[in-house]
GROMACS .gro file of C-alpha atoms in nm:
model
  170
    1MET     CA    1  -0.018  -0.014  -0.002
    2PRO     CA    2   0.146   0.321  -0.094
    3LEU     CA    3   0.229   0.592   0.148
    4GLY     CA    4  -0.035   0.868   0.146
    5THR     CA    5   0.088   1.236   0.087
    6ASP     CA    6  -0.184   1.400   0.336
    7TYR     CA    7  -0.302   1.359   0.654
    8ALA     CA    8  -0.698   1.368   0.553
    9ARG     CA    9  -0.780   1.064   0.736
   10GLN     CA   10  -0.623   1.135   1.060
   11ASP     CA   11  -0.850   1.289   1.311
   12CYS     CA   12  -0.619   1.506   1.497
   13SER     CA   13  -0.570   1.875   1.521
   14LEU     CA   14  -0.152   1.816   1.501
   15ALA     CA   15  -0.238   1.647   1.167
   16ARG     CA   16  -0.442   1.938   1.051
   17SER     CA   17  -0.192   2.190   1.157
   18LEU     CA   18   0.090   1.991   0.948
   19GLU     CA   19  -0.127   2.027   0.619
   20ILE     CA   20  -0.061   2.402   0.662
   21VAL     CA   21   0.282   2.421   0.797
   22GLY     CA   22   0.409   2.104   0.740
   23GLU     CA   23   0.590   2.123   0.418
   24ARG     CA   24   0.954   2.144   0.360
   25TRP     CA   25   1.082   2.498   0.413
   26THR     CA   26   0.745   2.647   0.545
   27LEU     CA   27   0.845   2.674   0.914
   28LEU     CA   28   1.170   2.845   0.780
   29ILE     CA   29   1.029   3.099   0.562
   30LEU     CA   30   0.757   3.182   0.873
   31ARG     CA   31   1.062   3.227   1.081
   32ASP     CA   32   1.228   3.436   0.830
   33ALA     CA   33   0.905   3.672   0.848
   34PHE     CA   34   0.922   3.688   1.193
   35TRP     CA   35   1.278   3.814   1.151
   36GLY     CA   36   1.183   4.101   0.913
   37VAL     CA   37   1.220   3.936   0.606
   38HIS     CA   38   0.934   4.031   0.322
   39ARG     CA   39   1.081   4.035   0.008
   40PHE     CA   40   1.082   3.712  -0.234
   41THR     CA   41   1.475   3.774  -0.330
   42ASP     CA   42   1.581   3.783   0.044
   43PHE     CA   43   1.400   3.475   0.122
   44GLN     CA   44   1.545   3.273  -0.144
   45ALA     CA   45   1.907   3.426  -0.063
   46HIS     CA   46   1.857   3.352   0.284
   47LEU     CA   47   1.692   2.960   0.258
   48ASP     CA   48   1.911   2.869  -0.048
   49VAL     CA   49   1.561   2.745  -0.191
   50SER     CA   50   1.445   2.710  -0.574
   51ARG     CA   51   1.235   2.998  -0.687
   52ALA     CA   52   0.977   2.735  -0.802
   53VAL     CA   53   0.951   2.572  -0.443
   54LEU     CA   54   0.966   2.919  -0.263
   55SER     CA   55   0.666   3.049  -0.504
   56ALA     CA   56   0.481   2.757  -0.411
   57ARG     CA   57   0.530   2.779  -0.027
   58LEU     CA   58   0.466   3.161  -0.016
   59GLU     CA   59   0.117   3.082  -0.237
   60ALA     CA   60   0.026   2.844   0.006
   61LEU     CA   61   0.104   3.067   0.331
   62VAL     CA   62  -0.092   3.321   0.168
   63GLU     CA   63  -0.378   3.097   0.062
   64ASP     CA   64  -0.392   2.946   0.419
   65GLY     CA   65  -0.401   3.310   0.554
   66LEU     CA   66  -0.063   3.291   0.725
   67LEU     CA   67   0.096   3.580   0.502
   68SER     CA   68  -0.050   3.850   0.305
   69ARG     CA   69   0.083   3.956  -0.010
   70THR     CA   70   0.106   4.325  -0.109
   71GLY     CA   71   0.207   4.487  -0.420
   72THR     CA   72   0.274   4.362  -0.766
   73GLY     CA   73   0.582   4.254  -0.948
   74HIS     CA   74   0.815   4.292  -0.637
   75ALA     CA   75   0.561   4.170  -0.383
   76SER     CA   76   0.617   4.200  -0.012
   77TYR     CA   77   0.491   3.902   0.244
   78HIS     CA   78   0.351   3.997   0.595
   79LEU     CA   79   0.249   3.792   0.872
   80THR     CA   80  -0.110   3.796   0.921
   81GLU     CA   81  -0.260   3.760   1.281
   82ALA     CA   82  -0.293   3.383   1.205
   83GLY     CA   83   0.074   3.389   1.123
   84LEU     CA   84   0.182   3.559   1.408
   85SER     CA   85  -0.018   3.329   1.660
   86LEU     CA   86   0.235   3.084   1.555
   87TRP     CA   87   0.542   3.250   1.742
   88PRO     CA   88   0.498   3.063   2.025
   89ALA     CA   89   0.526   2.711   1.824
   90LEU     CA   90   0.837   2.838   1.633
   91TYR     CA   91   0.983   2.971   1.924
   92ALA     CA   92   0.936   2.647   2.089
   93LEU     CA   93   1.082   2.442   1.834
   94ALA     CA   94   1.399   2.651   1.804
   95GLN     CA   95   1.447   2.636   2.176
   96TRP     CA   96   1.400   2.265   2.144
   97GLY     CA   97   1.681   2.265   1.834
   98GLU     CA   98   1.910   2.498   2.041
   99GLN     CA   99   1.931   2.240   2.341
  100ARG     CA  100   1.993   1.952   2.115
  101THR     CA  101   2.245   2.083   1.896
  102THR     CA  102   2.434   2.371   2.086
  103PRO     CA  103   2.362   2.313   2.433
  104GLY     CA  104   2.492   2.633   2.639
  105ALA     CA  105   2.576   2.814   2.323
  106PRO     CA  106   2.273   2.926   2.157
  107ARG     CA  107   2.276   3.087   1.800
  108ARG     CA  108   2.054   3.336   1.848
  109LEU     CA  109   1.920   3.496   2.167
  110PHE     CA  110   1.578   3.685   2.199
  111PHE     CA  111   1.508   3.983   2.446
  112HIS     CA  112   1.217   4.122   2.572
  113ILE     CA  113   1.247   4.497   2.463
  114GLY     CA  114   1.362   4.704   2.775
  115CYS     CA  115   1.315   4.408   2.988
  116GLY     CA  116   1.517   4.066   2.997
  117ARG     CA  117   1.623   3.789   2.801
  118LEU     CA  118   1.359   3.525   2.691
  119GLU     CA  119   1.378   3.186   2.874
  120PRO     CA  120   1.325   2.854   2.667
  121ASP     CA  121   0.968   2.854   2.773
  122GLY     CA  122   0.924   3.178   2.573
  123ARG     CA  123   0.882   3.400   2.893
  124CYS     CA  124   1.078   3.675   2.987
  125GLY     CA  125   1.324   3.594   3.242
  126ALA     CA  126   1.289   3.941   3.427
  127CYS     CA  127   0.904   4.040   3.432
  128GLY     CA  128   0.741   3.641   3.369
  129ARG     CA  129   0.549   3.767   3.071
  130ALA     CA  130   0.551   3.576   2.744
  131PRO     CA  131   0.601   3.888   2.504
  132LEU     CA  132   0.427   3.940   2.175
  133PRO     CA  133   0.702   3.924   1.875
  134ALA     CA  134   0.680   4.283   1.795
  135ASP     CA  135   0.825   4.339   2.167
  136LEU     CA  136   1.114   4.108   2.115
  137GLU     CA  137   1.472   4.182   1.984
  138ILE     CA  138   1.681   3.911   1.833
  139ARG     CA  139   2.072   3.914   1.888
  140PRO     CA  140   2.367   3.687   1.799
  141GLY     CA  141   2.426   3.445   2.060
  142PRO     CA  142   2.742   3.292   2.158
  143GLY     CA  143   2.708   2.964   1.918
  144ALA     CA  144   2.654   3.226   1.631
  145ASP     CA  145   2.898   3.147   1.339
  146PHE     CA  146   2.923   3.466   1.108
  147THR     CA  147   3.152   3.243   0.843
  148VAL     CA  148   2.874   3.038   0.766
  149ARG     CA  149   2.641   3.269   0.546
  150ASP     CA  150   2.703   3.622   0.373
  151ASP     CA  151   2.352   3.647   0.195
  152PRO     CA  152   2.192   4.009   0.314
  153VAL     CA  153   1.958   3.854   0.580
  154SER     CA  154   2.223   3.709   0.758
  155VAL     CA  155   2.447   3.996   0.739
  156ALA     CA  156   2.170   4.231   0.883
  157LEU     CA  157   2.113   3.964   1.163
  158ARG     CA  158   2.455   4.000   1.306
  159GLU     CA  159   2.329   4.317   1.468
  160PRO     CA  160   2.046   4.331   1.731
  161HIS     CA  161   1.704   4.324   1.523
  162ARG     CA  162   1.354   4.407   1.661
  163LEU     CA  163   1.132   4.119   1.492
  164LEU     CA  164   0.882   4.214   1.229
  165THR     CA  165   1.051   4.531   1.161
  166PRO     CA  166   1.176   4.516   0.790
  167LEU     CA  167   1.542   4.432   0.748
  168PRO     CA  168   1.737   4.702   0.595
  169PRO     CA  169   1.752   4.701   0.230
  170ARG     CA  170   2.079   4.577   0.112
   0.00000   0.00000   0.00000
């Protein structure tokens, strides 16, 4: 019996979620959108994904209501409320990966602006709240390796950057 290509016969909320965000590249596209990537060329350069795959994933994310597309030609992609609501899940997955791949030397650190560093559970270590993405700043951590990538997104993220704020033009 051939392996299915979807989760249609699964009566499970996780399976339904995977129908939307489970394709390869999708979570990384969403991650980059939180980091301030809005242009197709920047997504492509930072992710090293083919134009065809990126186009398909962006189109699906727009259709599913996680991203909105503005403009024609050189379109811009922005997280919708539904997309923004994925922040806790993306942060939790990133923290899970940090703990298993570079324990003690995270590649990226997140700070509640004007308050304190985020804990692995997504709460601010100083005030105990779980801040919204717009209230967070990303900074390189001790495990960051600036020699791995030199695309415009990677270069911009070598400096502290407020989430959701468009990265500077290259």
